XYZ file of C-alpha atoms in Angstrom:
483
model
C 0.011 0.073 0.034
C 2.872 2.416 0.800
C 4.434 1.676 -2.464
C 1.081 2.558 -4.252
C 0.980 5.813 -2.522
C 4.000 7.692 -3.854
C 2.747 11.127 -2.702
C 2.269 10.117 0.943
C 4.421 12.343 3.129
C 6.929 11.172 5.780
C 4.432 11.748 8.574
C 1.645 9.615 6.898
C 4.238 6.961 6.010
C 5.409 6.665 9.634
C 1.939 6.254 11.121
C 0.887 3.744 8.506
C 3.931 1.822 9.461
C 3.162 1.970 13.131
C -0.444 1.054 12.494
C 0.402 -1.962 10.366
C 2.860 -3.374 12.972
C 0.369 -2.638 15.801
C -2.426 -4.631 14.014
C 0.134 -7.454 13.437
C 1.026 -7.532 17.109
C -2.716 -7.533 18.082
C -3.418 -10.402 15.725
C -0.578 -12.537 17.190
C -2.107 -11.663 20.633
C -5.370 -13.266 19.351
C -3.335 -16.164 17.887
C -1.770 -16.848 21.416
C -5.165 -16.516 23.160
C -6.685 -19.125 20.695
C -3.693 -21.408 20.717
C -4.864 -25.083 20.881
C -2.341 -27.503 19.310
C -3.749 -30.508 17.435
C -2.512 -34.094 17.541
C 0.623 -33.125 15.688
C 1.473 -30.349 18.092
C 0.629 -27.454 15.644
C -2.219 -25.004 15.817
C -3.730 -22.658 13.229
C -2.361 -24.968 10.536
C -2.723 -24.341 6.799
C -1.627 -26.675 3.993
C -2.199 -25.680 0.451
C -0.750 -27.004 -2.862
C 2.207 -24.926 -4.189
C 4.795 -26.883 -6.174
C 3.192 -30.278 -6.342
C 5.922 -31.764 -8.646
C 8.378 -31.849 -5.792
C 5.634 -32.124 -2.921
C 6.407 -28.606 -1.720
C 3.316 -26.935 -0.202
C 2.211 -23.694 1.454
C 2.304 -25.449 4.769
C 2.214 -23.212 7.906
C 1.314 -23.453 11.556
C 2.592 -22.659 14.976
C 3.588 -24.638 18.052
C 5.104 -23.926 21.377
C 8.507 -23.340 19.770
C 7.409 -20.821 16.897
C 4.492 -18.930 18.632
C 6.727 -17.104 21.267
C 9.225 -16.198 18.524
C 6.332 -14.970 16.297
C 5.026 -12.761 19.155
C 8.513 -11.487 20.026
C 8.976 -10.634 16.278
C 5.949 -8.689 15.966
C 6.551 -6.746 19.339
C 10.172 -5.868 18.208
C 9.017 -4.662 14.776
C 6.356 -2.484 16.409
C 9.025 -0.961 18.744
C 11.232 -0.260 15.778
C 8.366 1.415 14.058
C 7.762 3.678 17.009
C 11.465 4.365 17.368
C 11.613 5.466 13.659
C 8.848 8.099 14.226
C 11.854 10.502 14.372
C 13.333 9.154 11.054
C 13.191 11.338 8.087
C 15.626 9.859 5.480
C 13.759 8.325 2.449
C 11.063 7.327 4.899
C 8.686 5.483 2.499
C 11.268 3.002 1.206
C 12.645 2.570 4.735
C 9.129 1.658 6.109
C 8.434 -0.671 3.137
C 11.715 -2.599 3.669
C 10.841 -3.041 7.405
C 7.309 -4.187 6.632
C 8.735 -6.752 4.216
C 11.220 -7.828 6.690
C 8.440 -8.487 9.118
C 6.594 -10.515 6.551
C 9.417 -12.773 5.863
C 10.455 -13.119 9.593
C 6.965 -14.190 10.558
C 6.718 -16.359 7.517
C 10.029 -18.218 8.573
C 8.805 -18.955 12.031
C 5.582 -20.366 10.827
C 6.877 -22.267 7.745
C 6.491 -26.011 7.899
C 7.955 -26.763 4.343
C 11.721 -26.567 3.718
C 11.419 -24.749 0.375
C 9.092 -22.193 2.141
C 11.510 -21.962 4.967
C 14.443 -21.343 2.579
C 12.583 -18.651 0.560
C 12.002 -16.632 3.717
C 15.403 -17.270 5.013
C 16.978 -15.930 1.721
C 14.674 -12.920 1.449
C 15.528 -11.780 4.897
C 19.248 -11.678 3.675
C 18.300 -9.510 0.732
C 16.167 -7.083 2.563
C 18.709 -6.532 5.504
C 21.343 -5.879 2.965
C 19.456 -2.972 1.626
C 18.726 -1.729 5.093
C 22.363 -1.601 6.076
C 23.632 -0.425 2.629
C 20.991 2.316 2.268
C 20.705 3.803 5.795
C 23.993 2.618 7.603
C 26.905 4.717 8.640
C 30.249 5.491 6.982
C 31.346 1.875 6.388
C 27.911 0.563 5.534
C 28.628 -0.485 1.928
C 31.479 -2.873 2.967
C 29.527 -4.126 5.975
C 26.495 -4.766 3.929
C 28.549 -6.693 1.289
C 30.227 -8.777 3.943
C 26.861 -9.558 5.605
C 25.342 -10.547 2.300
C 28.169 -12.744 1.032
C 28.626 -14.607 4.305
C 24.896 -15.285 4.967
C 24.113 -16.086 1.195
C 26.997 -18.607 1.241
C 25.422 -20.171 4.364
C 21.907 -20.227 2.693
C 23.541 -22.220 -0.270
C 24.849 -24.762 2.213
C 21.424 -24.902 3.822
C 19.791 -25.579 0.472
C 22.130 -28.496 -0.184
C 21.204 -29.965 3.142
C 17.403 -29.557 2.257
C 17.983 -31.235 -1.103
C 19.784 -34.099 0.740
C 16.664 -34.588 2.949
C 14.422 -34.523 -0.094
C 16.420 -37.213 -1.826
C 16.537 -39.483 1.142
C 12.817 -39.317 1.868
C 10.433 -41.986 0.627
C 8.270 -40.699 -0.753
C 10.220 -37.559 -1.695
C 8.867 -34.440 0.131
C 10.018 -31.199 1.620
C 7.287 -31.170 4.273
C 8.866 -30.745 7.652
C 6.102 -32.588 9.595
C 6.325 -35.640 7.232
C 10.042 -35.674 7.237
C 10.045 -35.730 11.011
C 7.634 -38.610 11.044
C 9.765 -40.583 8.381
C 13.213 -39.961 9.879
C 14.525 -40.513 6.314
C 18.277 -40.719 7.158
C 17.912 -43.389 10.009
C 20.742 -45.932 9.730
C 22.572 -43.920 7.030
C 25.322 -42.374 9.226
C 27.599 -41.050 6.484
C 24.919 -39.438 4.347
C 23.184 -38.209 7.492
C 26.395 -36.623 8.665
C 26.950 -34.838 5.360
C 23.365 -33.450 5.317
C 23.578 -32.303 8.976
C 26.847 -30.598 8.283
C 25.443 -28.657 5.475
C 22.396 -27.579 7.456
C 24.552 -26.710 10.453
C 26.893 -24.648 8.411
C 23.914 -22.622 6.828
C 22.252 -22.155 10.280
C 25.604 -21.454 12.197
C 26.335 -18.548 9.906
C 23.028 -16.933 10.633
C 23.199 -17.570 14.398
C 26.177 -16.632 14.182
C 28.569 -19.109 15.964
C 32.350 -18.992 16.226
C 34.232 -19.087 13.776
C 31.580 -18.018 11.086
C 30.587 -14.871 13.123
C 32.863 -12.301 11.547
C 30.236 -10.520 9.524
C 28.160 -9.733 12.574
C 30.253 -6.895 14.344
C 30.595 -4.708 11.169
C 26.999 -5.252 10.097
C 25.795 -4.239 13.571
C 28.063 -1.238 13.886
C 27.280 0.247 10.572
C 23.412 -0.505 10.427
C 20.885 2.021 11.632
C 19.811 1.318 15.190
C 16.437 -0.093 14.137
C 18.145 -2.406 11.660
C 20.518 -3.624 14.377
C 17.611 -4.253 16.665
C 15.930 -6.472 14.034
C 19.260 -8.108 13.017
C 20.079 -9.184 16.616
C 16.559 -9.676 17.881
C 14.954 -11.509 14.910
C 17.223 -12.503 12.161
C 19.867 -14.219 14.392
C 17.002 -16.460 15.820
C 16.373 -17.818 12.275
C 19.548 -19.783 12.803
C 18.877 -21.147 16.427
C 15.199 -21.749 15.492
C 16.326 -23.882 12.548
C 18.247 -26.154 14.940
C 15.104 -26.805 16.982
C 12.670 -26.982 14.047
C 14.590 -28.761 11.459
C 17.972 -30.275 12.413
C 17.069 -31.966 15.677
C 13.779 -33.580 14.947
C 14.510 -34.523 11.241
C 18.128 -35.770 11.744
C 18.055 -37.296 15.259
C 20.808 -39.861 14.838
C 23.206 -37.383 13.316
C 22.311 -34.807 15.886
C 23.175 -37.164 18.722
C 26.451 -38.026 17.073
C 27.502 -34.420 16.624
C 25.995 -33.125 20.062
C 29.429 -33.111 21.803
C 30.858 -30.897 18.954
C 27.910 -28.642 19.107
C 28.405 -28.255 22.942
C 32.065 -27.346 22.412
C 30.967 -24.774 19.688
C 28.586 -23.320 22.145
C 31.033 -22.904 24.934
C 33.684 -21.372 22.506
C 31.019 -18.898 21.358
C 30.076 -17.926 24.913
C 33.698 -17.186 26.058
C 35.054 -15.832 22.768
C 32.015 -13.332 22.473
C 32.472 -12.278 26.077
C 36.235 -11.841 25.932
C 36.272 -9.828 22.637
C 33.297 -7.712 23.940
C 35.352 -6.864 26.856
C 38.069 -5.314 24.791
C 35.792 -3.118 22.760
C 35.729 0.713 22.900
C 32.724 1.065 20.589
C 29.388 0.541 22.647
C 27.498 -0.820 19.670
C 30.301 -3.214 18.625
C 30.486 -4.450 22.198
C 26.706 -5.257 22.221
C 27.143 -7.064 18.987
C 29.808 -9.410 20.430
C 27.570 -10.046 23.456
C 25.061 -11.515 20.848
C 27.689 -14.122 19.922
C 28.036 -14.896 23.585
C 24.280 -15.192 24.203
C 23.809 -17.400 21.060
C 26.505 -19.602 22.526
C 24.207 -20.476 25.392
C 21.467 -21.773 23.012
C 24.050 -23.886 21.129
C 25.108 -25.295 24.527
C 21.507 -26.101 25.353
C 20.513 -27.743 22.094
C 23.896 -29.721 21.935
C 23.334 -30.997 25.505
C 19.765 -31.864 24.461
C 21.152 -34.384 22.001
C 23.050 -36.114 24.769
C 19.915 -36.192 27.028
C 17.598 -37.646 24.417
C 17.247 -41.021 26.167
C 16.440 -41.590 29.745
C 16.631 -37.954 31.061
C 13.474 -36.467 29.688
C 13.150 -33.779 32.428
C 16.690 -32.384 31.811
C 16.145 -32.552 28.042
C 12.921 -30.610 28.328
C 14.601 -28.009 30.619
C 17.483 -27.505 27.999
C 15.307 -27.074 25.059
C 12.809 -24.840 26.936
C 15.753 -22.743 28.185
C 17.052 -22.391 24.612
C 13.727 -21.147 23.222
C 13.210 -18.783 26.240
C 16.718 -17.452 25.672
C 15.779 -16.579 22.018
C 12.780 -14.544 23.152
C 14.846 -12.860 26.091
C 17.676 -11.998 23.886
C 15.423 -10.548 21.348
C 13.684 -8.170 23.763
C 16.852 -7.248 25.773
C 19.443 -6.878 23.068
C 16.843 -5.367 20.839
C 16.494 -2.606 23.577
C 20.255 -2.229 23.833
C 20.569 -1.483 20.129
C 17.798 1.039 20.282
C 19.515 2.604 23.214
C 22.707 2.686 21.171
C 20.882 4.805 18.630
C 19.740 7.136 21.298
C 23.440 7.496 22.322
C 24.539 8.120 18.715
C 21.844 10.846 18.330
C 23.206 12.727 21.337
C 26.990 12.688 20.333
C 27.183 11.142 16.769
C 29.545 8.533 17.985
C 29.469 5.120 19.516
C 32.882 5.377 21.213
C 32.628 5.189 24.836
C 35.578 7.452 25.504
C 33.530 10.256 23.769
C 31.091 10.360 26.821
C 30.933 10.440 30.567
C 28.687 11.504 33.206
C 25.500 11.209 31.063
C 23.466 10.274 34.088
C 23.532 13.912 35.367
C 21.891 15.349 32.382
C 19.819 12.285 31.147
C 18.686 10.317 34.159
C 15.866 8.481 32.363
C 18.258 7.445 29.653
C 20.807 6.318 32.329
C 18.079 4.450 34.296
C 16.644 2.527 31.274
C 20.179 1.597 29.962
C 21.040 0.287 33.582
C 17.822 -1.780 33.400
C 18.795 -3.255 29.898
C 22.426 -3.885 31.121
C 21.315 -5.788 34.149
C 18.820 -7.789 32.083
C 21.482 -8.805 29.708
C 23.696 -10.103 32.608
C 20.910 -12.433 33.371
C 20.120 -11.035 36.887
C 16.951 -12.549 38.665
C 13.870 -10.679 37.915
C 14.548 -10.626 34.116
C 13.749 -13.054 31.306
C 17.541 -13.827 30.760
C 17.727 -15.323 34.124
C 14.813 -17.825 33.590
C 16.388 -18.720 30.298
C 19.971 -19.273 31.548
C 18.887 -21.082 34.686
C 17.024 -23.606 32.666
C 19.899 -23.938 30.148
C 22.435 -24.634 32.964
C 20.214 -26.840 34.941
C 19.259 -29.036 32.016
C 22.785 -29.152 30.478
C 24.455 -29.827 33.899
C 23.274 -33.461 33.829
C 25.085 -34.145 30.595
C 28.014 -31.713 30.280
C 28.954 -30.375 33.765
C 32.432 -29.306 32.615
C 31.022 -27.386 29.793
C 28.488 -25.611 31.938
C 31.276 -24.649 34.243
C 33.194 -22.912 31.483
C 29.994 -21.262 30.118
C 29.207 -19.808 33.666
C 32.487 -17.832 33.143
C 30.782 -16.101 30.267
C 28.333 -14.484 32.812
C 31.096 -13.173 34.903
C 32.815 -11.674 31.697
C 29.586 -10.142 30.530
C 29.073 -8.569 33.967
C 32.585 -7.003 33.845
C 32.170 -5.665 30.376
C 28.767 -4.189 30.858
C 29.607 -2.574 34.284
C 32.695 -0.990 32.764
C 30.838 0.378 29.810
C 28.095 1.716 32.041
C 30.661 3.511 34.185
C 32.435 5.077 31.131
C 29.160 6.286 29.611
C 26.991 7.520 32.594
C 29.180 7.892 35.651
C 32.024 10.257 36.498
C 32.848 13.642 34.990
C 31.747 14.483 31.426
C 34.391 13.808 28.721
C 33.245 16.446 26.447
C 32.912 19.618 28.625
C 32.930 21.855 25.487
C 30.160 19.917 23.746
C 26.337 20.495 23.916
C 24.504 19.308 27.000
C 22.820 15.935 26.058
C 19.055 15.859 26.482
C 17.198 13.007 28.056
C 14.931 10.330 26.405
C 12.147 11.788 24.299
C 8.636 10.367 24.421
C 9.150 8.626 21.217
C 12.476 6.937 22.285
C 10.931 5.865 25.710
C 7.796 4.610 23.927
C 9.814 2.192 21.861
C 12.120 0.925 24.466
C 10.131 0.833 27.757
C 7.572 -1.767 26.618
C 10.399 -4.137 25.544
C 12.085 -3.902 28.909
C 8.683 -4.263 30.607
C 8.190 -7.618 28.722
C 11.619 -8.648 29.839
C 10.688 -7.969 33.497
C 7.210 -9.458 33.104
C 8.635 -12.725 31.800
C 11.357 -12.708 34.459
C 8.833 -12.287 37.330
C 5.926 -14.332 35.872
C 7.487 -16.762 33.467
C 4.717 -19.399 33.693
C 2.423 -18.209 30.764
C 5.387 -18.376 28.412
C 6.812 -21.717 29.797
C 3.291 -23.309 29.577
C 3.286 -22.771 25.708
C 7.110 -23.792 25.255
C 7.272 -26.924 27.476
C 4.903 -29.204 25.766
C 6.735 -28.679 22.510
C 10.077 -29.150 24.051
C 8.866 -32.339 25.807
C 7.660 -33.692 22.524
C 11.005 -33.327 21.004
C 12.544 -35.797 23.414
C 10.972 -38.923 21.944
C 11.904 -37.760 18.421
C 15.542 -37.343 19.388
C 15.596 -40.653 21.201
C 14.432 -42.688 18.301
């Protein structure tokens, strides 16, 4: 509609964008209220003929894994729309790209067909490339190119894995539900390992996991703040969601075989992300590396789940539930941190922490909200991150106690880097005494960030409504992995 209204001014465009995302969030609220999974675990299921020659259909639906991510996606896109009410540069194109990004993001999380999943996966790369290249900072062109090449290469590997599943299935199909029922690569260890490696590579690049993470820091640093919030909050979850939706249930034998390596990869991502973040002087780049750290916890959980598939159902359910909860918590909290980094840039046109100091004296609301987001990212009790990490560590401890011990060090490192960054930015004397006095949060900025943090606190204090949706789906994954 926005493309069909070329004469619409920036103000009209902004409010159309906000209205569209608000309606979408309200519809997902109705979806949640009416959530009643069927015998196969999915609700609101639709299956229509699409490409019958290869048995690929328009098959969509939600379960306890996908519904929380759909809800988090729509809330985060609404926050970015509100945050962009102050945006003026080529507003119509900017809004259209974000609305298309919301479409493909929701589409991926509800897709129950591999080709449909791949279409949405690839489109998200193209759309985010234009967001970074068109509205990013000085090094945006190179960062966008690196992002596109890395993630597109990963998507090609993912496609090879999907084709391997199609060839192995009898009858041939791309339908995720039927592939899960078939277990097409049971007893074919070599072929199953190759297919899983291809899928793992494609999803690990998107996650991102060490060592295929190098596209992430420049992409985050150069992207506009709303773009960074969506990249971290939503697009990274496409990788971790793919592990739970596709790799684990469709390739259970290969997943169990590779589970120790996935655990090691998770611990490496946790420690590497935290250590490199500790050495950053750029606030936004630091937050970007903490995303590598937080995604490492999810890899630890799903890897441990492969080792807990038989005989330890409660620990397995805890690990998978923690992984999904961490996806939601990270989306809300890190999305808030990236929007706050945009507020910081608007005040001083720099992300470098040594360019600021003593901001709390002039912007107490900004300082208070940032402190809330920082403590939430540490996983302190009372926030959604604590619920997620507690479940991950409790579940994984049964299978990989040494790995959990190393991963806990990541929390200590994260605490150190965030406390140090907060002290540099908000406490002590101002670094730029000759500069303009920074003003506090505006109503628009607060209106976009406060609801995200309120949800993070709500989940941290009252997690049961979220866990009641996730746990049955996580429990159902145990017998599939234990086949």
